[in-house]
C-alpha positions as a Python dict, from the first residue, in 0.01 Angstrom:
ca = {
    (1, 'X'): (0, 0, 0),
    (2, 'X'): (-191, 180, 314),
    (3, 'X'): (-534, 301, 299),
    (4, 'X'): (-596, 666, 431),
    (5, 'X'): (-896, 736, 660),
    (6, 'X'): (-1060, 1089, 693),
    (7, 'X'): (-1244, 1002, 1014),
    (8, 'X'): (-1277, 1071, 1374),
    (9, 'X'): (-899, 1013, 1472),
    (10, 'X'): (-797, 1142, 1818),
    (11, 'X'): (-628, 942, 1983),
    (12, 'X'): (301, -963, 3439),
    (13, 'X'): (221, -1283, 3462),
    (14, 'X'): (442, -1560, 3427),
    (15, 'X'): (359, -1861, 3225),
    (16, 'X'): (160, -2143, 3364),
    (17, 'X'): (331, -2401, 3463),
    (18, 'X'): (-1, -2615, 3384),
    (19, 'X'): (84, -2939, 3217),
    (20, 'X'): (-293, -3020, 3184),
    (21, 'X'): (-340, -2672, 2951),
    (22, 'X'): (-570, -2732, 2655),
    (23, 'X'): (-342, -2745, 2337),
    (24, 'X'): (-498, -2556, 2028),
    (25, 'X'): (-431, -2603, 1660),
    (26, 'X'): (-66, -2499, 1565),
    (27, 'X'): (108, -2399, 1243),
    (28, 'X'): (364, -2713, 1208),
    (29, 'X'): (775, -2593, 1199),
    (30, 'X'): (796, -2452, 861),
    (31, 'X'): (1022, -2169, 724),
    (32, 'X'): (837, -1803, 716),
    (33, 'X'): (751, -1789, 344),
    (34, 'X'): (591, -2133, 360),
    (35, 'X'): (371, -2027, 683),
    (36, 'X'): (88, -1898, 427),
    (37, 'X'): (31, -2256, 258),
    (38, 'X'): (53, -2391, 610),
    (39, 'X'): (-235, -2206, 728),
    (40, 'X'): (-478, -2346, 500),
    (41, 'X'): (-364, -2715, 530),
    (42, 'X'): (-590, -2946, 749),
    (43, 'X'): (-894, -2717, 794),
    (44, 'X'): (-1232, -2810, 707),
    (45, 'X'): (-1424, -2662, 479),
    (46, 'X'): (-1605, -2433, 802),
    (47, 'X'): (-1276, -2309, 887),
    (48, 'X'): (-1327, -2012, 648),
    (49, 'X'): (-1455, -1683, 609),
    (50, 'X'): (-1691, -1573, 350),
    (51, 'X'): (-1777, -1219, 276),
    (52, 'X'): (-1995, -1075, 25),
    (53, 'X'): (-1939, -1401, -163),
    (54, 'X'): (-1560, -1395, -143),
    (55, 'X'): (-1373, -1660, 37),
    (56, 'X'): (-1117, -1502, 249),
    (57, 'X'): (-774, -1664, 358),
    (58, 'X'): (-507, -1597, 588),
    (59, 'X'): (-289, -1396, 419),
    (60, 'X'): (97, -1484, 346),
    (61, 'X'): (381, -1440, 608),
    (62, 'X'): (488, -1077, 485),
    (63, 'X'): (149, -931, 583),
    (64, 'X'): (300, -971, 935),
    (65, 'X'): (594, -763, 881),
    (66, 'X'): (438, -416, 898),
    (67, 'X'): (239, -513, 1239),
    (68, 'X'): (379, -343, 1547),
    (69, 'X'): (454, -659, 1796),
    (70, 'X'): (166, -700, 2096),
    (71, 'X'): (387, -623, 2435),
    (72, 'X'): (262, -658, 2780),
    (73, 'X'): (398, -299, 2886),
    (74, 'X'): (73, -143, 2995),
    (75, 'X'): (34, 219, 2781),
    (76, 'X'): (-123, 543, 2966),
    (77, 'X'): (-394, 561, 2731),
    (78, 'X'): (-414, 934, 2757),
    (79, 'X'): (-364, 1046, 2399),
    (80, 'X'): (-482, 691, 2223),
    (81, 'X'): (-283, 370, 2265),
    (82, 'X'): (72, 327, 2163),
    (83, 'X'): (35, 25, 1891),
    (84, 'X'): (88, -289, 2091),
    (85, 'X'): (1, -171, 2448),
    (86, 'X'): (-338, -169, 2638),
    (87, 'X'): (-383, 85, 2940),
    (88, 'X'): (-574, -7, 3292),
    (89, 'X'): (-695, 308, 3249),
    (90, 'X'): (-803, 640, 3123),
    (91, 'X'): (-811, 1007, 3268),
    (92, 'X'): (-950, 1269, 3047),
    (93, 'X'): (-712, 1563, 2955),
    (94, 'X'): (-800, 1923, 2803),
    (95, 'X'): (-669, 1872, 2499),
    (96, 'X'): (-996, 1940, 2241),
    (97, 'X'): (-829, 1879, 1937),
    (98, 'X'): (-601, 1633, 1733),
    (99, 'X'): (-210, 1681, 1718),
    (100, 'X'): (-39, 1538, 1414),
    (101, 'X'): (-156, 1237, 1251),
    (102, 'X'): (-247, 860, 1362),
    (103, 'X'): (-138, 539, 1242),
    (104, 'X'): (-422, 220, 1276),
    (105, 'X'): (-280, -82, 1243),
    (106, 'X'): (-556, -326, 1104),
    (107, 'X'): (-568, -722, 1282),
    (108, 'X'): (-885, -812, 1106),
    (109, 'X'): (-983, -897, 772),
    (110, 'X'): (-1235, -825, 705),
    (111, 'X'): (-1122, -491, 797),
    (112, 'X'): (-1323, -311, 1086),
    (113, 'X'): (-1127, 38, 1084),
    (114, 'X'): (-1057, 177, 1318),
    (115, 'X'): (-1290, -26, 1530),
    (116, 'X'): (-1038, -278, 1663),
    (117, 'X'): (-1092, -343, 1997),
    (118, 'X'): (-777, -331, 2238),
    (119, 'X'): (-881, -150, 2577),
    (120, 'X'): (-1223, -161, 2719),
    (121, 'X'): (-1292, 5, 3034),
    (122, 'X'): (-1613, -46, 3215),
    (123, 'X'): (-1606, 141, 3517),
    (124, 'X'): (-1585, 476, 3674),
    (125, 'X'): (-1412, 564, 3975),
    (126, 'X'): (-1319, 941, 4184),
    (127, 'X'): (-942, 978, 4079),
    (128, 'X'): (-703, 1107, 4346),
    (129, 'X'): (-798, 1431, 4361),
    (130, 'X'): (-1151, 1364, 4445),
    (131, 'X'): (-1318, 1548, 4173),
    (132, 'X'): (-1239, 1340, 3798),
    (133, 'X'): (-1409, 1041, 3727),
    (134, 'X'): (-1147, 795, 3597),
    (135, 'X'): (-1238, 502, 3357),
    (136, 'X'): (-1077, 107, 3485),
    (137, 'X'): (-1151, -222, 3482),
    (138, 'X'): (-1402, -318, 3725),
    (139, 'X'): (-1325, -696, 3780),
    (140, 'X'): (-985, -786, 3611),
    (141, 'X'): (-981, -1126, 3727),
    (142, 'X'): (-939, -1332, 3381),
    (143, 'X'): (-1103, -1649, 3257),
    (144, 'X'): (-985, -1902, 2997),
    (145, 'X'): (-1159, -1849, 2658),
    (146, 'X'): (-1199, -2200, 2531),
    (147, 'X'): (-1065, -2241, 2157),
    (148, 'X'): (-1375, -2400, 1992),
    (149, 'X'): (-1453, -2571, 1644),
    (150, 'X'): (-1508, -2377, 1322),
    (151, 'X'): (-1817, -2616, 1373),
    (152, 'X'): (-1895, -2520, 1703),
    (153, 'X'): (-2300, -2469, 1724),
    (154, 'X'): (-2329, -2064, 1816),
    (155, 'X'): (-2450, -1972, 2220),
    (156, 'X'): (-2763, -1808, 2086),
    (157, 'X'): (-3001, -1762, 1743),
    (158, 'X'): (-2827, -1425, 1688),
    (159, 'X'): (-2641, -1446, 1345),
    (160, 'X'): (-2263, -1408, 1338),
    (161, 'X'): (-1993, -1314, 1100),
    (162, 'X'): (-1619, -1458, 1130),
    (163, 'X'): (-1307, -1262, 1055),
    (164, 'X'): (-987, -1390, 1039),
    (165, 'X'): (-716, -1209, 1310),
    (166, 'X'): (-322, -1190, 1279),
    (167, 'X'): (-92, -1083, 1524),
    (168, 'X'): (279, -1033, 1615),
    (169, 'X'): (317, -1145, 1981),
    (170, 'X'): (629, -1044, 2169),
    (171, 'X'): (696, -1274, 2484),
    (172, 'X'): (1009, -1165, 2574),
    (173, 'X'): (921, -898, 2820),
    (174, 'X'): (548, -1066, 2975),
    (175, 'X'): (426, -1400, 2910),
    (176, 'X'): (81, -1218, 2918),
    (177, 'X'): (-15, -980, 2604),
    (178, 'X'): (-309, -801, 2506),
    (179, 'X'): (-511, -958, 2175),
    (180, 'X'): (-730, -770, 1955),
    (181, 'X'): (-1091, -819, 1953),
    (182, 'X'): (-1350, -753, 1672),
    (183, 'X'): (-1636, -757, 1985),
    (184, 'X'): (-1680, -833, 2354),
    (185, 'X'): (-1907, -1147, 2244),
    (186, 'X'): (-1633, -1280, 2001),
    (187, 'X'): (-1551, -1657, 2009),
    (188, 'X'): (-1234, -1763, 1915),
    (189, 'X'): (-1299, -2059, 1672),
    (190, 'X'): (-937, -2173, 1530),
    (191, 'X'): (-596, -2076, 1657),
    (192, 'X'): (-241, -2120, 1532),
    (193, 'X'): (94, -1976, 1540),
    (194, 'X'): (458, -1965, 1377),
    (195, 'X'): (670, -2073, 1532),
    (196, 'X'): (506, -2339, 1723),
    (197, 'X'): (388, -2253, 2081),
    (198, 'X'): (154, -2326, 2335),
    (199, 'X'): (-52, -2068, 2453),
    (200, 'X'): (-405, -1985, 2612),
    (201, 'X'): (-659, -1750, 2552),
    (202, 'X'): (-806, -1517, 2844),
    (203, 'X'): (-1051, -1283, 2891),
    (204, 'X'): (-1147, -1023, 3196),
    (205, 'X'): (-1475, -888, 3322),
    (206, 'X'): (-1495, -582, 3073),
    (207, 'X'): (-1407, -812, 2759),
    (208, 'X'): (-1031, -725, 2734),
    (209, 'X'): (-897, -1070, 2542),
    (210, 'X'): (-517, -1179, 2640),
    (211, 'X'): (-303, -1469, 2516),
    (212, 'X'): (-118, -1592, 2749),
    (213, 'X'): (225, -1821, 2669),
    (214, 'X'): (269, -2164, 2837),
    (215, 'X'): (610, -2221, 2752),
    (216, 'X'): (955, -2041, 2783),
    (217, 'X'): (962, -1706, 2552),
    (218, 'X'): (1070, -1789, 2191),
    (219, 'X'): (1386, -1500, 2092),
    (220, 'X'): (1120, -1349, 1821),
    (221, 'X'): (811, -1239, 1782),
    (222, 'X'): (531, -1518, 1721),
    (223, 'X'): (278, -1468, 1452),
    (224, 'X'): (-83, -1573, 1540),
    (225, 'X'): (-354, -1621, 1321),
    (226, 'X'): (-701, -1724, 1438),
    (227, 'X'): (-1059, -1729, 1317),
    (228, 'X'): (-1311, -1541, 1519),
    (229, 'X'): (-1654, -1437, 1506),
    (230, 'X'): (-1902, -1126, 1618),
    (231, 'X'): (-2262, -1095, 1671),
    (232, 'X'): (-2408, -896, 1378),
    (233, 'X'): (-2626, -711, 1672),
    (234, 'X'): (-2316, -553, 1810),
    (235, 'X'): (-2256, -346, 1494),
    (236, 'X'): (-2616, -220, 1445),
    (237, 'X'): (-2961, -280, 1611),
    (238, 'X'): (-3284, -108, 1683),
    (239, 'X'): (-3282, -9, 2008),
    (240, 'X'): (-3566, -127, 2212),
    (241, 'X'): (-3837, 53, 2402),
    (242, 'X'): (-3731, -61, 2792),
    (243, 'X'): (-3647, 125, 3124),
    (244, 'X'): (-3327, 299, 3092),
    (245, 'X'): (-3289, 150, 3396),
    (246, 'X'): (-3330, -209, 3323),
    (247, 'X'): (-2987, -355, 3317),
    (248, 'X'): (-2816, -107, 3605),
    (249, 'X'): (-2752, -410, 3833),
    (250, 'X'): (-2458, -488, 3585),
    (251, 'X'): (-2309, -122, 3626),
    (252, 'X'): (-2048, -134, 3863),
    (253, 'X'): (-2117, 109, 4168),
    (254, 'X'): (-2079, 511, 4129),
    (255, 'X'): (-1892, 728, 4389),
    (256, 'X'): (-2221, 945, 4509),
    (257, 'X'): (-2042, 1268, 4343),
    (258, 'X'): (-2005, 1090, 4008),
    (259, 'X'): (-2366, 1043, 4011),
    (260, 'X'): (-2517, 1288, 4162),
    (261, 'X'): (-2309, 1536, 3876),
    (262, 'X'): (-2400, 1303, 3558),
    (263, 'X'): (-2763, 1267, 3669),
    (264, 'X'): (-2825, 1658, 3711),
    (265, 'X'): (-2641, 1659, 3330),
    (266, 'X'): (-2866, 1411, 3218),
    (267, 'X'): (-3159, 1604, 3344),
    (268, 'X'): (-3053, 1910, 3139),
    (269, 'X'): (-3102, 1664, 2858),
    (270, 'X'): (-3432, 1575, 3004),
    (271, 'X'): (-3327, 1224, 3129),
    (272, 'X'): (-3392, 1033, 3454),
    (273, 'X'): (-3323, 647, 3529),
    (274, 'X'): (-3681, 668, 3452),
    (275, 'X'): (-3614, 731, 3089),
    (276, 'X'): (-3708, 494, 2769),
    (277, 'X'): (-3353, 348, 2672),
    (278, 'X'): (-3475, 379, 2308),
    (279, 'X'): (-3489, 791, 2424),
    (280, 'X'): (-3207, 802, 2616),
    (281, 'X'): (-3003, 616, 2372),
    (282, 'X'): (-3100, 842, 2126),
    (283, 'X'): (-3068, 1164, 2313),
    (284, 'X'): (-2704, 1071, 2424),
    (285, 'X'): (-2587, 979, 2059),
    (286, 'X'): (-2710, 1296, 1934),
    (287, 'X'): (-2547, 1519, 2164),
    (288, 'X'): (-2226, 1352, 2186),
    (289, 'X'): (-2209, 1348, 1789),
    (290, 'X'): (-2262, 1707, 1792),
    (291, 'X'): (-1953, 1833, 1952),
    (292, 'X'): (-1657, 1992, 1788),
    (293, 'X'): (-1303, 1960, 1794),
    (294, 'X'): (-1155, 2274, 1917),
    (295, 'X'): (-794, 2415, 1973),
    (296, 'X'): (-971, 2635, 2295),
    (297, 'X'): (-1010, 2426, 2529),
    (298, 'X'): (-1322, 2415, 2796),
    (299, 'X'): (-1344, 2711, 3060),
    (300, 'X'): (-1163, 2517, 3387),
    (301, 'X'): (-1418, 2512, 3671),
    (302, 'X'): (-1232, 2244, 3853),
    (303, 'X'): (-1434, 1983, 3735),
    (304, 'X'): (-1343, 1849, 3405),
    (305, 'X'): (-1648, 1607, 3331),
    (306, 'X'): (-1878, 1936, 3371),
    (307, 'X'): (-1664, 2105, 3178),
    (308, 'X'): (-1652, 1911, 2895),
    (309, 'X'): (-2036, 1798, 2875),
    (310, 'X'): (-2164, 2169, 2889),
    (311, 'X'): (-1882, 2303, 2622),
    (312, 'X'): (-1941, 2026, 2373),
    (313, 'X'): (-1572, 2014, 2302),
    (314, 'X'): (-1330, 1755, 2229),
    (315, 'X'): (-1233, 1452, 2009),
    (316, 'X'): (-1303, 1087, 2052),
    (317, 'X'): (-1189, 1041, 2316),
    (318, 'X'): (-1307, 1284, 2540),
    (319, 'X'): (-1691, 1228, 2372),
    (320, 'X'): (-1668, 859, 2467),
    (321, 'X'): (-1602, 932, 2832),
    (322, 'X'): (-1831, 1166, 2895),
    (323, 'X'): (-2086, 944, 2720),
    (324, 'X'): (-2002, 664, 2957),
    (325, 'X'): (-1964, 862, 3256),
    (326, 'X'): (-2305, 971, 3194),
    (327, 'X'): (-2501, 655, 3079),
    (328, 'X'): (-2372, 447, 3375),
    (329, 'X'): (-2547, 745, 3620),
    (330, 'X'): (-2872, 665, 3423),
    (331, 'X'): (-2845, 283, 3474),
    (332, 'X'): (-2710, 190, 3134),
    (333, 'X'): (-2425, -37, 3071),
    (334, 'X'): (-2161, 120, 2903),
    (335, 'X'): (-1800, 61, 2810),
    (336, 'X'): (-1516, 330, 2657),
    (337, 'X'): (-1337, 151, 2387),
    (338, 'X'): (-999, 244, 2267),
    (339, 'X'): (-702, 140, 2046),
    (340, 'X'): (-430, 396, 1905),
    (341, 'X'): (-603, 578, 1673),
    (342, 'X'): (-992, 609, 1853),
    (343, 'X'): (-1217, 578, 2092),
    (344, 'X'): (-1584, 475, 2097),
    (345, 'X'): (-1823, 335, 2363),
    (346, 'X'): (-2039, 31, 2377),
    (347, 'X'): (-2344, -18, 2592),
    (348, 'X'): (-2522, -372, 2633),
    (349, 'X'): (-2933, -367, 2526),
    (350, 'X'): (-3191, -640, 2719),
    (351, 'X'): (-3227, -899, 2500),
    (352, 'X'): (-2999, -782, 2191),
    (353, 'X'): (-2641, -761, 2386),
    (354, 'X'): (-2381, -508, 2334),
    (355, 'X'): (-2397, -282, 2084),
    (356, 'X'): (-2113, -23, 1927),
    (357, 'X'): (-2166, 356, 1920),
    (358, 'X'): (-1969, 570, 1741),
    (359, 'X'): (-1936, 939, 1836),
    (360, 'X'): (-1712, 1078, 1594),
    (361, 'X'): (-1427, 1262, 1664),
    (362, 'X'): (-1166, 1502, 1413),
    (363, 'X'): (-1192, 1502, 1098),
    (364, 'X'): (-816, 1469, 1036),
    (365, 'X'): (-626, 1217, 825),
    (366, 'X'): (-555, 875, 953),
    (367, 'X'): (-323, 623, 790),
    (368, 'X'): (-468, 277, 792),
    (369, 'X'): (-191, 13, 780),
    (370, 'X'): (-263, -365, 651),
    (371, 'X'): (-587, -348, 540),
    (372, 'X'): (-474, -245, 148),
    (373, 'X'): (-614, -585, -4),
    (374, 'X'): (-894, -635, 240),
    (375, 'X'): (-1272, -599, 194),
    (376, 'X'): (-1393, -375, 474),
    (377, 'X'): (-1659, -489, 689),
    (378, 'X'): (-2032, -302, 675),
    (379, 'X'): (-2261, -339, 888),
    (380, 'X'): (-2591, -556, 777),
    (381, 'X'): (-2826, -337, 979),
    (382, 'X'): (-2759, 30, 935),
    (383, 'X'): (-2673, 311, 1194),
    (384, 'X'): (-3008, 386, 1315),
    (385, 'X'): (-2892, 647, 1583),
    (386, 'X'): (-2909, 1016, 1523),
    (387, 'X'): (-2649, 1119, 1278),
    (388, 'X'): (-2646, 1538, 1338),
    (389, 'X'): (-2447, 1754, 1061),
    (390, 'X'): (-2140, 1779, 1262),
    (391, 'X'): (-2100, 1420, 1287),
    (392, 'X'): (-2183, 1331, 905),
    (393, 'X'): (-1907, 1594, 827),
    (394, 'X'): (-1645, 1444, 1010),
    (395, 'X'): (-1734, 1134, 886),
    (396, 'X'): (-1527, 956, 593),
    (397, 'X'): (-1556, 608, 420),
    (398, 'X'): (-1228, 446, 357),
    (399, 'X'): (-1055, 546, 88),
    (400, 'X'): (-781, 354, -133),
    (401, 'X'): (-459, 537, -156),
    (402, 'X'): (-44, 471, -173),
}
C-alpha cells in the first residue's frame, strides 16, 4: 500500500573512539519480529506522540522493509537527492520540466510528505565559471545534539508538536550518515536502535542532522526509531513587520557580483534592504509561486540565475534556488531544502525562528512510500502567504491509493 501525491514534485568520518561519549536508550537484543514490542517498553507516558487525539506508536519491524538505507556517500543534488543520500552543494540546471516520476519515502509519523528535511544549504558562492551562484553550507562544523528525555522542558515558549522518526542506517561504508529531520530546531527526545549499537547525533551550521556510529560497523543496516519535535511556528506563522535586513548579520557573505545581480532583480519587484519584511516575503512568495513548468528552457544569456528569474520557468528546485539567492541579497537568512522528491525554502524571522515556505513545482504524480497508515500533519496556522492561481492548481493533498 502506498500513497499517491499529485504535487510539486521536482526533483567520512571514522567512528569516534571517545569512550566518554554519552550512551542513549537502545532496543534490547531481540528478534526482528519482536522489535515493535521492545520499542514501547520501559518508556514513560510522556515518551509518546499524540496527534488529533490519537496516540501514535512506533510501527512494527516490517515498516522498515521498504525504506532505502541512509548512506554516507554524498549525492550530486542536481535533480533531487538519491534516496538515502545528502548533497553538499546545489548548482541549478536548465531542465525546467519534470521528467519521469518520483518516489518519496516517509520517515516521520505523523507524515510530513513531501517536506522531510534531508539537505539544507544556507550559503551562496560563485561557481568555477565565475558567474553562476552555487548553494552550499557556510559552516560545516558539526556539534553534538543531546538526546534529551521526553520530559525535557522546551527551550522557549513556542508550542511544539512531536513526531516519531524511523530510519535504516547502513554504516558499512561510513560511520557518519545523514539523518532526516522535521525542522531546523527539532530536538531529539528519545533514541533507540535495533540491533543495539552506540551512536551520537550531530548537527552542522545549516542544521543538517547526522548520526555517527561509535563502534565497529554491524554487518547489516541498523533500524533507528527516535522521538523528535518541532516548533509549530515553523509550519506557519504571521510574518512580522520589521526591516527586511533585520537579521542580515546572519546571512553568509555574498560575492559582489551575485549581490549586485540579485539586488537588481529585487528592485524590479520593488524591494530593497530598506523594505518591510512582511511586504518582501509576500512579494517574493507570490512571484516564485507564479512560475510555470516548461519544456522550453529560458534563453541562455550566460547568467543562469538571471535567466531563471526573468523567464519565471522551473520546477521546485529552480524556484527554491532563485528565492534563496534573492532573499539573501536582501539580507534575509534563507535556506534551500531538498529531499529525493521536493525542494522548498525556509527563512529566519525576528523573534519567531525559522518558517517553512513551499513554492510549488510541477503537477505530476509522486508515489509516497511508508505513509499509508499514518495521519498527515496539518499545520495549526494556515499558510498566510499569497497563493496565486498557478500555485493552487499545482497543489493537491495526499490521496489514498494502491
